[in-house]
């Protein structure tokens, strides 16, 4: 209810960040025709480096910028990485890629000192990357990688930012310079890295924002005659980024930002996200070294995660076996369930369980339902059971991360029961096992306000990044962490086992009472 009236997060998703038509001023962009070599587009800042203004360069051959030998090398090696060339009489690193039917050449001047430092840094890359193959355990792997990237680029803060299933993210590892504030463990809303940015980061793994204060440089001409649009800069290293994001970084007190995509099985798993308090350049060679490191990390993480999945699977099987044997012991099933409550919750990652076992057990008054951990009240649980029993097709498993939509009376109980995973024990009677989870905002450390945003100023309707947080909080209020397919499977295995145990108890009870 408190989000500013002009806040529209859809606006973030719609900004065409590949068509903003500007580059950062620390390099020069020249786009030429692949066959005729005719220069078609030049960035507005060409003259200091290339000695001629864009209007004079347009129409000439690209060989006016790079001699033929250099051009050949750049064309041959552009897929491998940056190439050292002379342009305008200066040492530059050159990158080349194709876009809109043109070859896009990006030149970044390199000082002698930078070139020398690069050489030292790159000989160190081996020492940084090869140990990743030996490190065991995802968290030490991430730590090593964060330390490695920081050693390569010298930023103040290097984070590994991991996306969750709903695309919100969490800082899962961090390497910090002395005295820098930690963001470790904080969660950020999905809208901080909007959908088109994530799509772009899947295709282009690197971006450097060398100076968040720098004014972008436009293109000459600003739009292509063929498309009527600015040159597509999706693949450009110099691409100037969204003003909204720049404002976000300025609000955070960041002077330079660098991020590298972490892809697992072709999907965006996370980013290495790096901040520096002041503007800072990272040479093309070092950026590439970071990319190599990130690729290596992602591969290794994939292996770790497959291992962890197998371990979790085995863990659930053990839990289930212990539960079932635990329930077989003793005469009172409710007592046995209570004694095994912790296992029962761990089985699906719940914080509360309710069991409605039915009349056949001749339970004492007040023993039904059996409540373990943090759950709604007895009356609330019974009402939920009646509701589910009436639902068409509810004879099977039901799970939701937003119980209030299924059963509005529990809307106020997100503190214990925002999420429900339910299995039914008897299609004819209201006998269930309910697992509950609280709303997500209560279980994680949200980066509510690490860097208080500028609020929209009066009469100024542009979007301010941090305002998104409040809007997002409204959006996820009342929702739990989603149930995974492994959680659901575990619940169903337990259902199968419990039905057997309940039957056995019922038979024993009837024998005793006979
Ligand atoms: C891009 N947002 C990004 C990027 C990061 C973040 C890492 C990639 C660009 C970069 O490397 O700087 C977010 N950075 C974070 C987060 C942390 C961090 C979460 O360090 C946590 C520690 N951003 C908003 C809102 C909008 C928005 C509300 O918060 C939209 C209105 C937009 N973020 C936005 C856009 C981009 C972006 C458009 C793409 C920038 C680009 O590549 O052009």
Coordinates of C-alpha atoms and ligand atoms in Angstrom, one line a residue:
X1 CA 0.0 0.0 0.0
X2 CA 2.9 2.4 0.5
X3 CA 4.6 2.0 -2.8
X4 CA 4.8 5.3 -4.7
X5 CA 1.9 5.8 -7.1
X6 CA 4.3 6.2 -10.1
X7 CA 6.1 3.0 -9.5
X8 CA 5.7 0.5 -12.3
X9 CA 8.1 -2.3 -12.3
X10 CA 7.0 -3.4 -15.7
X11 CA 8.8 -0.2 -16.9
X12 CA 12.0 -1.9 -15.8
X13 CA 11.3 -5.0 -17.9
X14 CA 10.5 -3.0 -20.9
X15 CA 13.5 -0.7 -21.2
X16 CA 15.4 -1.9 -24.3
X17 CA 18.8 -1.9 -22.8
X18 CA 20.5 -3.2 -26.0
X19 CA 19.1 -0.2 -28.0
X20 CA 20.1 2.7 -25.8
X21 CA 22.5 3.8 -28.5
X22 CA 25.4 4.9 -26.3
X23 CA 28.8 3.7 -25.1
X24 CA 31.0 4.5 -22.2
X25 CA 33.6 7.1 -22.9
X26 CA 36.7 5.0 -22.1
X27 CA 36.8 3.5 -25.6
X28 CA 35.8 4.2 -29.2
X29 CA 33.4 2.2 -31.3
X30 CA 33.6 1.9 -35.1
X31 CA 31.2 -0.3 -37.1
X32 CA 31.9 -1.3 -40.7
X33 CA 30.5 -3.3 -43.5
X34 CA 32.0 -6.9 -43.4
X35 CA 32.7 -7.0 -47.2
X36 CA 33.2 -3.4 -48.4
X37 CA 34.9 -2.5 -45.1
X38 CA 33.1 0.9 -45.4
X39 CA 32.7 2.6 -42.0
X40 CA 29.0 3.1 -41.2
X41 CA 28.7 4.0 -37.5
X42 CA 31.2 5.8 -35.3
X43 CA 31.0 6.8 -31.7
X44 CA 30.9 10.5 -31.0
X45 CA 34.2 10.5 -29.1
X46 CA 36.3 9.2 -32.0
X47 CA 38.4 12.2 -32.7
X48 CA 40.8 12.4 -29.8
X49 CA 41.9 8.8 -30.4
X50 CA 41.5 8.5 -34.2
X51 CA 42.4 12.0 -35.2
X52 CA 39.2 12.6 -37.3
X53 CA 35.6 13.3 -36.3
X54 CA 32.9 10.7 -36.9
X55 CA 31.6 12.6 -39.9
X56 CA 35.0 12.4 -41.6
X57 CA 35.5 8.7 -40.7
X58 CA 32.1 7.6 -42.0
X59 CA 32.3 6.3 -45.6
X60 CA 36.1 5.6 -45.4
X61 CA 37.5 2.1 -45.2
X62 CA 38.1 0.6 -41.8
X63 CA 41.8 0.4 -42.9
X64 CA 41.9 4.1 -42.2
X65 CA 41.6 3.0 -38.5
X66 CA 43.5 -0.3 -38.4
X67 CA 46.2 -1.2 -40.9
X68 CA 45.5 -4.3 -42.9
X69 CA 47.8 -6.6 -40.9
X70 CA 46.1 -5.5 -37.6
X71 CA 42.7 -5.9 -39.2
X72 CA 43.5 -9.4 -40.3
X73 CA 44.7 -10.3 -36.8
X74 CA 41.6 -8.8 -35.2
X75 CA 39.3 -10.6 -37.6
X76 CA 41.0 -13.9 -37.0
X77 CA 41.2 -13.7 -33.2
X78 CA 38.1 -11.9 -32.2
X79 CA 36.4 -15.0 -31.0
X80 CA 39.3 -15.8 -28.8
X81 CA 39.6 -12.5 -27.1
X82 CA 41.1 -9.0 -27.2
X83 CA 43.9 -8.3 -29.6
X84 CA 46.7 -5.7 -29.0
X85 CA 46.8 -3.2 -31.9
X86 CA 48.0 0.3 -32.7
X87 CA 45.2 2.7 -33.5
X88 CA 45.6 6.4 -33.9
X89 CA 49.2 5.9 -32.9
X90 CA 48.3 4.4 -29.6
X91 CA 48.4 1.0 -28.1
X92 CA 44.8 -0.3 -27.8
X93 CA 43.1 -3.5 -27.2
X94 CA 40.6 -4.4 -29.9
X95 CA 37.4 -6.4 -29.7
X96 CA 35.3 -7.3 -32.7
X97 CA 31.8 -8.8 -33.0
X98 CA 28.9 -8.8 -35.4
X99 CA 25.7 -6.8 -35.0
X100 CA 22.9 -5.7 -37.3
X101 CA 24.9 -7.0 -40.3
X102 CA 28.0 -4.9 -39.4
X103 CA 31.3 -5.7 -37.8
X104 CA 31.6 -3.7 -34.6
X105 CA 35.2 -2.8 -33.6
X106 CA 35.8 -1.5 -30.1
X107 CA 39.1 0.1 -29.2
X108 CA 40.2 0.7 -25.7
X109 CA 43.5 2.6 -25.2
X110 CA 46.0 0.8 -23.1
X111 CA 48.7 2.6 -21.2
X112 CA 52.1 1.1 -21.0
X113 CA 51.6 0.6 -17.3
X114 CA 48.3 -1.2 -17.9
X115 CA 49.9 -3.5 -20.5
X116 CA 52.7 -4.4 -18.2
X117 CA 50.4 -5.0 -15.2
X118 CA 48.1 -7.1 -17.4
X119 CA 51.0 -9.4 -18.3
X120 CA 51.7 -10.0 -14.6
X121 CA 48.0 -10.5 -13.8
X122 CA 47.5 -12.9 -16.6
X123 CA 50.5 -15.1 -15.6
X124 CA 48.8 -15.2 -12.2
X125 CA 45.5 -16.5 -13.7
X126 CA 46.8 -20.0 -13.9
X127 CA 47.4 -19.9 -10.1
X128 CA 43.9 -18.6 -9.5
X129 CA 42.0 -20.9 -11.9
X130 CA 43.7 -24.3 -11.6
X131 CA 43.0 -24.7 -7.8
X132 CA 39.3 -24.5 -8.5
X133 CA 39.4 -28.0 -9.8
X134 CA 40.7 -29.3 -6.5
X135 CA 38.5 -27.3 -4.1
X136 CA 35.7 -29.4 -2.5
X137 CA 32.4 -28.0 -1.3
X138 CA 30.4 -25.3 -3.0
X139 CA 31.0 -22.6 -0.4
X140 CA 34.8 -22.9 -0.4
X141 CA 34.7 -23.0 -4.2
X142 CA 32.7 -19.8 -4.3
X143 CA 35.0 -18.1 -1.8
X144 CA 38.1 -19.1 -3.9
X145 CA 36.5 -17.7 -7.0
X146 CA 35.5 -14.4 -5.3
X147 CA 39.0 -14.0 -4.0
X148 CA 40.4 -14.9 -7.4
X149 CA 38.4 -12.3 -9.2
X150 CA 39.3 -9.7 -6.6
X151 CA 43.0 -10.5 -7.1
X152 CA 42.5 -10.0 -10.8
X153 CA 40.6 -6.7 -10.9
X154 CA 41.3 -5.1 -7.5
X155 CA 37.7 -4.0 -6.8
X156 CA 36.7 -3.4 -3.2
X157 CA 33.9 -5.9 -3.1
X158 CA 33.4 -9.1 -5.2
X159 CA 30.2 -11.0 -4.6
X160 CA 28.8 -14.2 -5.9
X161 CA 25.1 -13.4 -6.4
X162 CA 22.9 -16.5 -6.8
X163 CA 19.5 -16.4 -8.4
X164 CA 16.6 -18.3 -6.7
X165 CA 13.8 -20.0 -8.6
X166 CA 11.7 -16.8 -8.6
X167 CA 14.8 -14.8 -9.8
X168 CA 15.3 -12.9 -6.6
X169 CA 18.9 -13.2 -5.6
X170 CA 21.2 -13.8 -2.6
X171 CA 24.8 -13.0 -1.9
X172 CA 26.3 -16.4 -1.3
X173 CA 30.0 -15.6 -1.2
X174 CA 32.1 -12.4 -0.9
X175 CA 35.6 -11.1 -1.0
X176 CA 36.1 -7.7 0.6
X177 CA 38.9 -5.1 0.8
X178 CA 39.7 -4.0 4.3
X179 CA 36.9 -2.0 5.9
X180 CA 34.2 -2.6 3.2
X181 CA 30.7 -3.3 4.4
X182 CA 29.6 -6.9 3.9
X183 CA 26.4 -7.9 1.9
X184 CA 26.9 -11.6 2.6
X185 CA 23.6 -13.5 3.0
X186 CA 21.4 -10.6 1.9
X187 CA 18.6 -11.1 -0.5
X188 CA 17.5 -8.7 -3.3
X189 CA 14.3 -8.6 -5.3
X190 CA 14.1 -10.0 -8.8
X191 CA 13.3 -6.6 -10.2
X192 CA 16.8 -5.4 -9.3
X193 CA 18.1 -7.3 -12.4
X194 CA 15.1 -7.2 -14.7
X195 CA 14.1 -9.9 -17.2
X196 CA 15.7 -8.4 -20.3
X197 CA 18.9 -7.8 -18.5
X198 CA 19.0 -11.4 -17.4
X199 CA 18.3 -12.5 -20.9
X200 CA 21.2 -10.4 -22.2
X201 CA 23.5 -11.6 -19.5
X202 CA 22.9 -15.2 -20.6
X203 CA 24.2 -14.3 -24.1
X204 CA 26.9 -11.8 -23.1
X205 CA 28.7 -12.8 -19.9
X206 CA 30.7 -9.6 -19.2
X207 CA 29.9 -6.0 -18.4
X208 CA 32.0 -3.3 -17.0
X209 CA 30.6 0.1 -15.8
X210 CA 33.9 1.9 -15.4
X211 CA 32.5 5.1 -14.0
X212 CA 28.9 5.4 -12.9
X213 CA 29.1 9.2 -13.3
X214 CA 30.4 9.1 -16.9
X215 CA 28.1 10.6 -19.5
X216 CA 27.3 8.1 -22.3
X217 CA 28.6 8.9 -25.8
X218 CA 26.2 8.7 -28.7
X219 CA 26.6 7.2 -32.1
X220 CA 26.9 8.9 -35.5
X221 CA 24.4 8.4 -37.0
X222 CA 22.2 7.7 -33.9
X223 CA 20.0 5.2 -35.8
X224 CA 20.7 2.8 -38.6
X225 CA 19.0 3.5 -41.9
X226 CA 18.0 -0.2 -42.3
X227 CA 16.3 -0.6 -38.9
X228 CA 15.5 3.0 -37.9
X229 CA 16.8 1.9 -34.5
X230 CA 20.1 2.5 -32.8
X231 CA 22.9 0.0 -33.4
X232 CA 22.2 -3.1 -31.3
X233 CA 24.9 -3.1 -28.6
X234 CA 24.0 -6.4 -27.0
X235 CA 27.5 -7.7 -27.7
X236 CA 29.4 -4.6 -27.1
X237 CA 31.8 -4.3 -24.2
X238 CA 31.5 -0.6 -24.1
X239 CA 27.7 -0.6 -24.0
X240 CA 26.5 2.2 -21.8
X241 CA 23.9 0.8 -19.3
X242 CA 20.5 1.8 -18.2
X243 CA 20.3 5.2 -16.4
X244 CA 18.0 3.5 -13.8
X245 CA 20.8 1.0 -13.0
X246 CA 23.4 3.8 -12.8
X247 CA 21.2 5.6 -10.4
X248 CA 20.9 2.4 -8.3
X249 CA 24.7 2.1 -8.2
X250 CA 25.1 5.8 -7.3
X251 CA 22.6 5.3 -4.5
X252 CA 24.7 2.4 -3.3
X253 CA 27.8 4.6 -3.2
X254 CA 29.4 2.5 -6.0
X255 CA 31.8 4.2 -8.4
X256 CA 32.5 1.3 -10.8
X257 CA 30.6 -2.0 -11.3
X258 CA 31.7 -5.1 -13.0
X259 CA 29.8 -8.3 -13.4
X260 CA 30.4 -11.7 -14.9
X261 CA 27.6 -14.2 -15.7
X262 CA 27.7 -17.7 -14.1
X263 CA 25.9 -20.1 -16.5
X264 CA 24.9 -23.6 -15.5
X265 CA 23.6 -25.8 -18.3
X266 CA 23.2 -22.7 -20.4
X267 CA 21.0 -21.0 -17.8
X268 CA 21.8 -18.0 -15.7
X269 CA 22.7 -19.4 -12.3
X270 CA 24.1 -16.2 -10.9
X271 CA 26.6 -13.4 -11.3
X272 CA 29.9 -12.5 -9.9
X273 CA 29.0 -8.9 -9.0
X274 CA 31.8 -6.5 -8.2
X275 CA 31.9 -3.0 -6.8
X276 CA 34.6 -0.4 -6.4
X277 CA 34.1 2.8 -4.4
X278 CA 35.7 4.9 -7.2
X279 CA 35.8 4.7 -11.0
X280 CA 38.0 1.9 -12.2
X281 CA 39.0 0.4 -15.5
X282 CA 39.5 -3.3 -16.1
X283 CA 41.4 -4.1 -19.2
X284 CA 39.8 -6.3 -21.8
X285 CA 42.4 -9.0 -21.1
X286 CA 41.6 -9.1 -17.4
X287 CA 37.9 -9.1 -18.1
X288 CA 38.5 -12.1 -20.2
X289 CA 40.5 -13.8 -17.5
X290 CA 37.5 -13.3 -15.2
X291 CA 35.3 -14.9 -17.8
X292 CA 37.5 -17.9 -17.9
X293 CA 37.5 -18.1 -14.1
X294 CA 33.7 -17.8 -14.0
X295 CA 33.3 -20.6 -16.6
X296 CA 35.5 -22.8 -14.7
X297 CA 33.6 -22.0 -11.5
X298 CA 30.3 -22.7 -13.1
X299 CA 31.4 -26.1 -14.4
X300 CA 32.7 -27.1 -11.0
X301 CA 29.6 -25.8 -9.3
X302 CA 27.5 -28.0 -11.6
X303 CA 29.4 -31.0 -10.4
X304 CA 29.1 -30.0 -6.8
X305 CA 25.4 -29.5 -7.1
X306 CA 24.8 -32.8 -8.7
X307 CA 26.7 -34.3 -5.8
X308 CA 24.7 -32.3 -3.3
X309 CA 21.4 -33.4 -5.0
X310 CA 22.5 -37.0 -4.7
X311 CA 23.4 -36.5 -1.0
X312 CA 20.0 -34.8 -0.3
X313 CA 18.2 -37.6 -2.0
X314 CA 20.1 -40.2 0.1
X315 CA 19.4 -38.1 3.2
X316 CA 15.6 -38.1 2.5
X317 CA 15.7 -41.9 2.0
X318 CA 17.4 -42.3 5.4
X319 CA 15.0 -39.9 7.1
X320 CA 12.0 -41.8 5.7
X321 CA 13.4 -45.1 6.8
X322 CA 14.0 -43.8 10.3
X323 CA 10.6 -42.3 10.4
X324 CA 8.8 -45.4 9.4
X325 CA 10.7 -47.6 11.8
X326 CA 10.2 -45.0 14.6
X327 CA 6.5 -45.0 14.0
X328 CA 6.3 -48.7 14.2
X329 CA 7.6 -48.6 17.8
X330 CA 5.4 -48.1 20.8
X331 CA 1.7 -48.4 21.0
X332 CA 0.6 -44.8 20.6
X333 CA 1.0 -43.4 17.1
X334 CA 0.5 -39.8 18.1
X335 CA 3.3 -40.3 20.7
X336 CA 5.6 -41.8 18.2
X337 CA 4.8 -39.0 15.7
X338 CA 5.6 -36.4 18.3
X339 CA 8.8 -38.1 19.2
X340 CA 9.8 -38.0 15.5
X341 CA 8.5 -34.5 14.8
X342 CA 11.9 -33.0 13.9
X343 CA 12.5 -35.8 11.3
X344 CA 9.1 -35.2 9.9
X345 CA 9.7 -31.5 9.3
X346 CA 13.2 -32.1 8.0
X347 CA 11.7 -34.5 5.4
X348 CA 10.1 -31.7 3.4
X349 CA 11.9 -28.6 4.9
X350 CA 8.8 -27.5 6.8
X351 CA 8.6 -25.6 10.1
X352 CA 5.3 -27.2 11.2
X353 CA 3.3 -30.4 10.7
X354 CA -0.3 -31.3 11.4
X355 CA -1.5 -34.9 11.2
X356 CA -5.2 -35.8 11.0
X357 CA -5.2 -39.5 11.3
X358 CA -8.8 -40.3 11.5
X359 CA -11.2 -42.1 13.8
X360 CA -10.1 -45.6 13.3
X361 CA -7.2 -45.0 15.8
X362 CA -9.6 -44.3 18.6
X363 CA -7.5 -41.4 19.6
X364 CA -8.3 -39.6 22.8
X365 CA -10.4 -36.4 22.6
X366 CA -8.0 -33.5 21.9
X367 CA -5.3 -35.7 20.4
X368 CA -6.5 -34.9 16.9
X369 CA -5.0 -33.3 15.0
X370 CA -1.4 -33.9 16.1
X371 CA 0.4 -30.6 15.8
X372 CA 4.2 -30.4 15.7
X373 CA 6.3 -27.3 15.4
X374 CA 4.8 -24.0 14.3
X375 CA 1.3 -24.5 12.9
X376 CA -2.1 -22.8 12.9
X377 CA -4.4 -23.6 15.8
X378 CA -6.3 -26.9 16.2
X379 CA -9.5 -25.2 15.0
X380 CA -7.8 -23.6 12.0
X381 CA -6.3 -26.9 11.0
X382 CA -9.6 -28.7 11.3
X383 CA -11.3 -26.0 9.2
X384 CA -8.5 -26.3 6.6
X385 CA -9.0 -30.1 6.5
X386 CA -12.8 -29.7 5.9
X387 CA -12.0 -27.2 3.1
X388 CA -9.5 -29.6 1.4
X389 CA -11.9 -32.5 1.8
X390 CA -14.5 -30.6 -0.1
X391 CA -12.3 -29.6 -2.9
X392 CA -12.9 -31.4 -6.1
X393 CA -9.9 -33.5 -7.1
X394 CA -8.3 -33.0 -3.7
X395 CA -7.8 -36.7 -3.1
X396 CA -4.1 -36.3 -4.0
X397 CA -1.2 -34.1 -3.1
X398 CA -1.8 -30.3 -2.8
X399 CA 0.9 -27.8 -2.5
X400 CA 0.9 -24.0 -2.6
X401 CA 3.3 -21.3 -1.5
X402 CA 0.3 -19.0 -1.0
X403 CA -2.2 -20.9 1.2
X404 CA -4.5 -17.8 1.5
X405 CA -5.5 -18.2 -2.1
X406 CA -6.7 -21.8 -1.4
X407 CA -8.1 -21.1 2.0
X408 CA -8.7 -17.4 2.7
X409 CA -9.4 -17.8 6.5
X410 CA -5.6 -18.4 6.9
X411 CA -4.7 -15.1 5.2
X412 CA -3.6 -13.7 8.5
X413 CA -1.4 -16.7 9.5
X414 CA 1.4 -16.3 7.0
X415 CA 3.7 -16.1 10.1
X416 CA 3.3 -19.9 10.4
X417 CA 1.4 -21.1 7.3
X418 CA 2.0 -19.2 4.1
X419 CA 2.9 -22.4 2.4
X420 CA 1.1 -25.7 2.6
X421 CA 2.1 -29.2 1.4
X422 CA -0.7 -31.7 1.9
X423 CA -1.1 -35.4 1.3
X424 CA -4.3 -37.2 1.9
X425 CA -4.4 -40.5 3.7
X426 CA -7.9 -41.6 2.8
X427 CA -9.9 -40.5 -0.2
X428 CA -13.2 -41.1 1.7
X429 CA -12.4 -39.2 4.9
X430 CA -10.7 -36.0 5.9
X431 CA -7.4 -37.6 6.9
X432 CA -4.3 -35.6 6.0
X433 CA -0.8 -34.7 6.7
X434 CA -0.1 -31.0 6.4
X435 CA 3.4 -29.5 6.3
X436 CA 3.6 -25.7 6.8
X437 CA 6.1 -23.0 6.0
X438 CA 6.1 -19.4 7.1
X439 CA 6.2 -16.5 4.6
X440 CA 9.6 -16.1 2.9
X441 CA 10.2 -12.5 4.2
X442 CA 10.4 -14.0 7.7
X443 CA 12.9 -16.6 6.8
X444 CA 15.6 -14.6 5.0
X445 CA 17.6 -11.4 5.5
X446 CA 16.1 -9.1 3.0
X447 CA 18.4 -6.3 1.9
X448 CA 15.5 -4.0 2.9
X449 CA 17.5 -0.8 2.8
X450 CA 21.2 -1.2 2.7
X451 CA 21.4 2.0 0.8
X452 CA 18.4 4.2 1.4
X453 CA 17.1 5.3 -2.0
X454 CA 16.2 8.6 -3.2
X455 CA 12.4 8.7 -3.1
X456 CA 10.8 10.1 -6.1
X457 CA 10.9 13.8 -5.9
X458 CA 7.7 15.8 -6.2
X459 CA 6.8 16.3 -9.8
X460 CA 9.4 13.8 -10.9
X461 CA 7.9 10.5 -12.0
X462 CA 10.9 8.5 -12.9
X463 CA 11.5 5.3 -11.2
X464 CA 13.9 5.1 -8.4
X465 CA 15.5 1.7 -7.9
X466 CA 15.1 1.2 -4.2
X467 CA 11.5 2.0 -4.3
X468 CA 11.2 -1.3 -6.0
X469 CA 12.0 -3.1 -2.8
X470 CA 8.8 -1.9 -1.0
X471 CA 6.7 -2.8 -4.1
X472 CA 8.3 -6.2 -4.2
X473 CA 7.7 -6.8 -0.5
X474 CA 4.1 -6.2 -1.1
X475 CA 4.2 -8.7 -4.0
X476 CA 5.7 -11.6 -2.0
X477 CA 3.9 -10.8 1.3
X478 CA 2.1 -14.0 2.3
X479 CA 4.1 -16.3 0.1
X480 CA 6.5 -19.1 1.4
X481 CA 9.5 -20.5 -0.2
X482 CA 8.2 -22.8 -3.0
X483 CA 8.0 -26.5 -2.4
X484 CA 10.5 -28.4 -4.6
X485 CA 9.7 -31.5 -6.5
X486 CA 12.0 -33.3 -4.1
X487 CA 9.9 -32.0 -1.2
X488 CA 6.7 -33.2 -2.8
X489 CA 8.2 -36.6 -3.6
X490 CA 9.3 -37.0 0.0
X491 CA 5.8 -36.1 1.2
X492 CA 4.3 -38.7 -1.1
X493 CA 6.7 -41.4 0.0
X494 CA 5.8 -40.6 3.6
X495 CA 2.1 -40.8 2.8
X496 CA 2.6 -44.3 1.4
X497 CA 4.5 -45.4 4.4
X498 CA 2.1 -43.8 6.9
X499 CA -1.0 -45.4 5.4
X500 CA 0.7 -48.8 6.0
X501 CA 1.7 -47.8 9.6
X502 CA -1.8 -46.5 10.4
X503 CA -3.4 -49.7 9.1
X504 CA -1.1 -51.8 11.3
X505 CA -1.8 -49.7 14.3
X506 CA -5.5 -49.9 13.7
X507 CA -5.4 -53.6 13.4
X508 CA -3.4 -53.9 16.6
X509 CA -5.8 -51.5 18.4
X510 CA -8.8 -53.6 17.4
X511 CA -7.0 -56.7 18.6
X512 CA -6.3 -55.1 22.0
X513 CA -9.9 -54.0 22.4
X514 CA -11.3 -57.3 21.4
Ligands
LIG1 C1 21.5 -4.4 -13.9 N1 21.4 -4.9 -11.4 C2 22.0 -5.0 -12.7 C3 23.2 -5.6 -12.5 C4 23.4 -6.0 -11.2 C5 22.2 -5.5 -10.5 C6 24.5 -6.8 -10.7 C7 24.2 -5.9 -13.7 C8 25.0 -4.7 -14.1 C9 26.2 -4.5 -13.2 O1 27.1 -5.3 -13.3 O2 26.2 -3.5 -12.4 C10 21.9 -5.6 -9.2 N2 24.0 -5.3 -8.0 C11 22.7 -5.7 -8.1 C12 22.3 -6.3 -6.8 C13 23.4 -6.3 -6.0 C14 24.4 -5.6 -6.8 C15 21.0 -6.9 -6.5 O3 25.6 -5.5 -6.4 C16 23.4 -6.7 -4.7 C17 24.5 -6.7 -3.9 N3 17.3 -2.1 -11.0 C18 16.4 -1.9 -10.0 C19 15.1 -1.5 -10.6 C20 15.3 -1.5 -11.9 C21 16.6 -1.9 -12.2 C22 13.9 -1.2 -9.8 O4 16.7 -2.0 -8.8 C23 14.3 -1.2 -13.0 C24 13.5 -0.1 -12.9 C25 17.1 -2.0 -13.5 N4 19.3 -3.3 -13.2 C26 18.3 -2.6 -13.9 C27 18.7 -2.7 -15.3 C28 19.9 -3.3 -15.4 C29 20.3 -3.7 -14.1 C30 17.8 -2.1 -16.4 C31 20.6 -3.6 -16.7 C32 21.8 -2.7 -16.9 C33 22.4 -2.9 -18.2 O5 23.1 -4.0 -18.4 O6 22.1 -2.1 -19.1

